[in-house]
Amino acid sequence: MYQIEKFKNGLTVVLEPIPYVKSISLGIFVGSGSGNEPTNLNGISHFIEHMNFKGTKTRSAREIAEVLDSVGGKLNAYTSKEHTSYYATVLDEHFDTALALMSDIFFNSLYRESDIETEKRVVLEEIKMYEDSPDEIIHDLYVRNIWPDFNLGQPVIGRKEVVSSLTRQDVVDYLDEHYFPGNIIISVAGKFKKDQILEKIREVFSRLNNKKKIHKESKLPTFKSGVNLINKETEQIHLCFGSRGVSYHDERRYPLLVLSSIIGGSMSSVLFQEIREKRGLVYSIFSYPQYFKNSGLFTIYAGTGLKNARDVLAIIIEKIENLKKDFPVNMLITAKEQLKGNLILGLESTSNKMSWNGKNYFYYEKVLNVKEISRIINKIEVDDLLKLLDYIVNPQYYALTAIGNFKEDIFKGIINDK
């Protein structure tokens, strides 16, 4: 059972002892992502994540990398559109080592000018690598085209011209604005005694001073439908097609997971069976929902040859629109069991449990009970999914972004005339 503690300085700690394991996972979640960034600083949250591994007052970048390696542990971090996470997993006897390391990079990172210039080159190479992976960047471009005028549409990795111009003062100012206790959640899951761990965390993180100013949340974005084609030499056409979705706080988020599973979430899904198994038009096709604090998207990805791309999109639209009048009721039970199984099995590791608890508190200010979620999933009926289909499968909100060697708009008339 988890326990939530709030320190006087505003920092939140979520603890969940799991006595039968040998590992312990520690995560620090900061409410800083590309959705919080002004346009002229797009990518700075991700850049700061990189910089926090470049050296502290007592450790070089190499020593930071070696600390947990030497005790068989793992250290990593990621940045999303709405938060940044630093996390580690070690054997329980090495928790003090992990805590000391993570607090060191949190409090004592130097952000040297020379390191900033070096890391800018690293991130610019990362952006180039990303741009050379059309099956990856297509998802980012799709979101950008739907929300072109909103921070939530900005790429997490940033844009070349912005990253190139970042300064040490930009980094220090942004840290001051976002890295304060009221904007930080610490999550711990694994083998430990609550009181001992809590005291160790308090001893380290109570020195942080809270701030009255709170950073601005991303604004509620307005959905922009339509077709966006990016001309690029590729072997395949990579496309993302979709519509509006729901937010983390919308009660339809679980029905949407079930619906996505039926549409394109597994090998037995409608689109996989029809477009790959029956027609052989794709290797990869899948659907997924994206949830944010105040908005969301539903997306279908497919990779196919130029001569098949128009047919693939037409079949996708035909199949999802047909669900309104001919819903595969027999797939509902399978989809619900799949979702529950993935949820429960996914929380068996201390790392995933720590992440679940931390992100839950970030979005809901509580940790959602897995048994209660399972009960909610069990109650989902066909009517719930049909209502959701009416919301999602609406030509007014159809959006398509595709990358490939286009000589013309091969999709003309499929979406444009709806």
mmCIF file of C-alpha atoms in Angstrom, residues 212-383:
data_model
loop_
_atom_site.group_PDB
_atom_site.id
_atom_site.type_symbol
_atom_site.label_atom_id
_atom_site.label_comp_id
_atom_site.label_asym_id
_atom_site.label_seq_id
_atom_site.Cartn_x
_atom_site.Cartn_y
_atom_site.Cartn_z
ATOM 1 C CA LYS A 212 5.510 31.301 -4.674
ATOM 2 C CA LYS A 213 5.568 31.533 -8.428
ATOM 3 C CA ILE A 214 4.252 28.534 -10.289
ATOM 4 C CA HIS A 215 5.071 27.963 -13.937
ATOM 5 C CA LYS A 216 2.275 28.257 -16.459
ATOM 6 C CA GLU A 217 0.515 25.089 -17.552
ATOM 7 C CA SER A 218 0.109 24.444 -21.256
ATOM 8 C CA LYS A 219 -2.995 26.105 -22.665
ATOM 9 C CA LEU A 220 -5.984 24.100 -23.864
ATOM 10 C CA PRO A 221 -5.098 23.542 -27.524
ATOM 11 C CA THR A 222 -7.452 23.939 -30.470
ATOM 12 C CA PHE A 223 -7.519 20.949 -32.831
ATOM 13 C CA LYS A 224 -6.472 21.658 -36.422
ATOM 14 C CA SER A 225 -7.653 19.061 -38.933
ATOM 15 C CA GLY A 226 -6.439 18.582 -42.506
ATOM 16 C CA VAL A 227 -3.664 16.983 -44.548
ATOM 17 C CA ASN A 228 0.072 17.689 -44.230
ATOM 18 C CA LEU A 229 2.515 15.974 -46.583
ATOM 19 C CA ILE A 230 6.287 16.122 -46.050
ATOM 20 C CA ASN A 231 8.280 15.363 -49.197
ATOM 21 C CA LYS A 232 11.350 13.275 -48.342
ATOM 22 C CA GLU A 233 13.296 10.482 -50.022
ATOM 23 C CA THR A 234 12.102 7.351 -48.219
ATOM 24 C CA GLU A 235 11.489 3.731 -49.137
ATOM 25 C CA GLN A 236 8.033 3.827 -47.556
ATOM 26 C CA ILE A 237 5.246 6.281 -46.934
ATOM 27 C CA HIS A 238 4.936 6.790 -43.179
ATOM 28 C CA LEU A 239 1.588 8.166 -42.130
ATOM 29 C CA CYS A 240 -0.232 9.120 -38.972
ATOM 30 C CA PHE A 241 -3.975 9.503 -39.275
ATOM 31 C CA GLY A 242 -6.273 10.310 -36.418
ATOM 32 C CA SER A 243 -8.647 12.559 -34.612
ATOM 33 C CA ARG A 244 -9.230 14.284 -31.300
ATOM 34 C CA GLY A 245 -8.881 12.208 -28.149
ATOM 35 C CA VAL A 246 -9.495 12.726 -24.431
ATOM 36 C CA SER A 247 -7.431 14.001 -21.493
ATOM 37 C CA TYR A 248 -6.080 12.171 -18.455
ATOM 38 C CA HIS A 249 -9.027 13.551 -16.496
ATOM 39 C CA ASP A 250 -11.733 12.383 -18.893
ATOM 40 C CA GLU A 251 -13.725 9.334 -17.738
ATOM 41 C CA ARG A 252 -13.598 8.064 -21.337
ATOM 42 C CA ARG A 253 -9.852 7.416 -21.143
ATOM 43 C CA TYR A 254 -10.326 3.718 -20.269
ATOM 44 C CA PRO A 255 -12.980 3.091 -22.937
ATOM 45 C CA LEU A 256 -10.576 4.714 -25.408
ATOM 46 C CA LEU A 257 -7.841 2.259 -24.417
ATOM 47 C CA VAL A 258 -10.243 -0.616 -25.054
ATOM 48 C CA LEU A 259 -11.373 0.865 -28.362
ATOM 49 C CA SER A 260 -7.789 1.430 -29.488
ATOM 50 C CA SER A 261 -6.960 -2.182 -28.668
ATOM 51 C CA ILE A 262 -9.816 -3.335 -30.902
ATOM 52 C CA ILE A 263 -8.931 -0.956 -33.746
ATOM 53 C CA GLY A 264 -5.171 -1.432 -33.906
ATOM 54 C CA GLY A 265 -3.676 -2.318 -30.546
ATOM 55 C CA SER A 266 -2.711 -5.934 -31.154
ATOM 56 C CA MET A 267 -2.156 -8.648 -33.765
ATOM 57 C CA SER A 268 -5.832 -9.633 -33.520
ATOM 58 C CA SER A 269 -7.053 -6.060 -34.019
ATOM 59 C CA VAL A 270 -9.312 -4.962 -36.873
ATOM 60 C CA LEU A 271 -6.681 -3.007 -38.818
ATOM 61 C CA PHE A 272 -3.822 -5.476 -38.327
ATOM 62 C CA GLN A 273 -5.932 -8.379 -39.519
ATOM 63 C CA GLU A 274 -7.447 -6.540 -42.485
ATOM 64 C CA ILE A 275 -4.535 -4.495 -43.792
ATOM 65 C CA ARG A 276 -1.525 -6.645 -42.931
ATOM 66 C CA GLU A 277 -2.736 -10.229 -42.579
ATOM 67 C CA LYS A 278 -5.484 -10.268 -45.215
ATOM 68 C CA ARG A 279 -4.195 -7.769 -47.808
ATOM 69 C CA GLY A 280 -0.447 -7.698 -47.112
ATOM 70 C CA LEU A 281 -0.218 -3.936 -47.626
ATOM 71 C CA VAL A 282 1.882 -3.057 -44.558
ATOM 72 C CA TYR A 283 4.428 -4.485 -42.190
ATOM 73 C CA SER A 284 3.627 -2.114 -39.326
ATOM 74 C CA ILE A 285 0.222 -0.712 -38.414
ATOM 75 C CA PHE A 286 -1.062 0.209 -34.965
ATOM 76 C CA SER A 287 -3.237 2.655 -33.066
ATOM 77 C CA TYR A 288 -2.695 4.448 -29.776
ATOM 78 C CA PRO A 289 -4.215 7.185 -27.618
ATOM 79 C CA GLN A 290 -2.175 10.082 -26.247
ATOM 80 C CA TYR A 291 -3.329 11.652 -23.002
ATOM 81 C CA PHE A 292 -2.323 15.031 -21.580
ATOM 82 C CA LYS A 293 -3.536 17.102 -18.639
ATOM 83 C CA ASN A 294 -6.135 18.999 -20.628
ATOM 84 C CA SER A 295 -6.335 17.340 -24.038
ATOM 85 C CA GLY A 296 -5.614 14.203 -26.011
ATOM 86 C CA LEU A 297 -5.310 12.555 -29.425
ATOM 87 C CA PHE A 298 -6.181 9.250 -31.051
ATOM 88 C CA THR A 299 -3.719 8.113 -33.713
ATOM 89 C CA ILE A 300 -3.246 5.325 -36.252
ATOM 90 C CA TYR A 301 0.218 4.760 -37.749
ATOM 91 C CA ALA A 302 1.010 2.796 -40.909
ATOM 92 C CA GLY A 303 4.106 2.321 -43.041
ATOM 93 C CA THR A 304 3.582 1.215 -46.649
ATOM 94 C CA GLY A 305 4.794 1.604 -50.225
ATOM 95 C CA LEU A 306 3.893 4.647 -52.299
ATOM 96 C CA LYS A 307 1.579 2.691 -54.600
ATOM 97 C CA ASN A 308 -0.370 1.288 -51.626
ATOM 98 C CA ALA A 309 -0.559 4.391 -49.425
ATOM 99 C CA ARG A 310 -3.834 5.744 -50.793
ATOM 100 C CA ASP A 311 -5.524 2.348 -50.454
ATOM 101 C CA VAL A 312 -4.207 1.889 -46.920
ATOM 102 C CA LEU A 313 -5.621 5.222 -45.759
ATOM 103 C CA ALA A 314 -8.946 4.553 -47.484
ATOM 104 C CA ILE A 315 -9.224 1.143 -45.807
ATOM 105 C CA ILE A 316 -8.339 2.601 -42.391
ATOM 106 C CA ILE A 317 -11.117 5.178 -42.674
ATOM 107 C CA GLU A 318 -13.585 2.647 -44.055
ATOM 108 C CA LYS A 319 -12.911 0.148 -41.267
ATOM 109 C CA ILE A 320 -13.184 2.621 -38.388
ATOM 110 C CA GLU A 321 -16.318 4.209 -39.845
ATOM 111 C CA ASN A 322 -17.890 0.762 -40.302
ATOM 112 C CA LEU A 323 -17.397 0.089 -36.590
ATOM 113 C CA LYS A 324 -20.272 2.481 -35.907
ATOM 114 C CA LYS A 325 -22.748 0.184 -37.647
ATOM 115 C CA ASP A 326 -21.066 -3.213 -37.366
ATOM 116 C CA PHE A 327 -19.148 -3.344 -34.105
ATOM 117 C CA PRO A 328 -17.242 -6.618 -33.401
ATOM 118 C CA VAL A 329 -18.872 -7.355 -30.042
ATOM 119 C CA ASN A 330 -16.878 -10.580 -29.691
ATOM 120 C CA MET A 331 -13.648 -8.552 -29.496
ATOM 121 C CA LEU A 332 -14.746 -6.534 -26.468
ATOM 122 C CA ILE A 333 -14.027 -9.222 -23.867
ATOM 123 C CA THR A 334 -10.604 -9.960 -25.369
ATOM 124 C CA ALA A 335 -9.688 -6.270 -25.457
ATOM 125 C CA LYS A 336 -10.691 -5.753 -21.830
ATOM 126 C CA GLU A 337 -8.746 -8.801 -20.651
ATOM 127 C CA GLN A 338 -5.756 -7.661 -22.693
ATOM 128 C CA LEU A 339 -5.851 -4.231 -21.113
ATOM 129 C CA LYS A 340 -6.173 -5.567 -17.567
ATOM 130 C CA GLY A 341 -3.409 -8.102 -18.138
ATOM 131 C CA ASN A 342 -1.033 -5.499 -19.552
ATOM 132 C CA LEU A 343 -1.785 -3.172 -16.646
ATOM 133 C CA ILE A 344 -1.273 -5.730 -13.886
ATOM 134 C CA LEU A 345 1.730 -7.508 -15.425
ATOM 135 C CA GLY A 346 3.318 -4.166 -16.230
ATOM 136 C CA LEU A 347 3.371 -3.233 -12.549
ATOM 137 C CA GLU A 348 5.297 -6.278 -11.360
ATOM 138 C CA SER A 349 8.681 -4.532 -11.503
ATOM 139 C CA THR A 350 9.672 -1.930 -8.925
ATOM 140 C CA SER A 351 10.689 0.437 -11.726
ATOM 141 C CA ASN A 352 7.252 0.352 -13.351
ATOM 142 C CA LYS A 353 5.497 0.594 -9.994
ATOM 143 C CA MET A 354 7.586 3.637 -9.065
ATOM 144 C CA SER A 355 6.815 5.251 -12.415
ATOM 145 C CA TRP A 356 3.092 4.461 -12.135
ATOM 146 C CA ASN A 357 2.866 6.017 -8.676
ATOM 147 C CA GLY A 358 4.869 9.106 -9.624
ATOM 148 C CA LYS A 359 2.959 9.835 -12.819
ATOM 149 C CA ASN A 360 -0.381 9.121 -11.138
ATOM 150 C CA TYR A 361 0.311 11.704 -8.476
ATOM 151 C CA PHE A 362 1.559 14.158 -11.103
ATOM 152 C CA TYR A 363 -1.713 13.948 -13.034
ATOM 153 C CA TYR A 364 -4.266 13.169 -10.312
ATOM 154 C CA GLU A 365 -2.635 14.074 -6.977
ATOM 155 C CA LYS A 366 -3.364 10.510 -5.879
ATOM 156 C CA VAL A 367 -2.359 6.994 -6.907
ATOM 157 C CA LEU A 368 -5.058 5.141 -8.810
ATOM 158 C CA ASN A 369 -5.970 1.716 -7.471
ATOM 159 C CA VAL A 370 -5.354 -1.058 -10.007
ATOM 160 C CA LYS A 371 -8.272 -3.127 -8.708
ATOM 161 C CA GLU A 372 -10.603 -0.154 -9.106
ATOM 162 C CA ILE A 373 -9.318 0.438 -12.640
ATOM 163 C CA SER A 374 -9.963 -3.240 -13.420
ATOM 164 C CA ARG A 375 -13.527 -2.847 -12.163
ATOM 165 C CA ILE A 376 -13.987 0.221 -14.379
ATOM 166 C CA ILE A 377 -12.672 -1.709 -17.382
ATOM 167 C CA ASN A 378 -14.984 -4.639 -16.618
ATOM 168 C CA LYS A 379 -17.997 -2.306 -16.739
ATOM 169 C CA ILE A 380 -17.217 -0.961 -20.208
ATOM 170 C CA GLU A 381 -19.979 -1.918 -22.654
ATOM 171 C CA VAL A 382 -20.397 -1.716 -26.416
ATOM 172 C CA ASP A 383 -22.602 1.380 -26.027
#
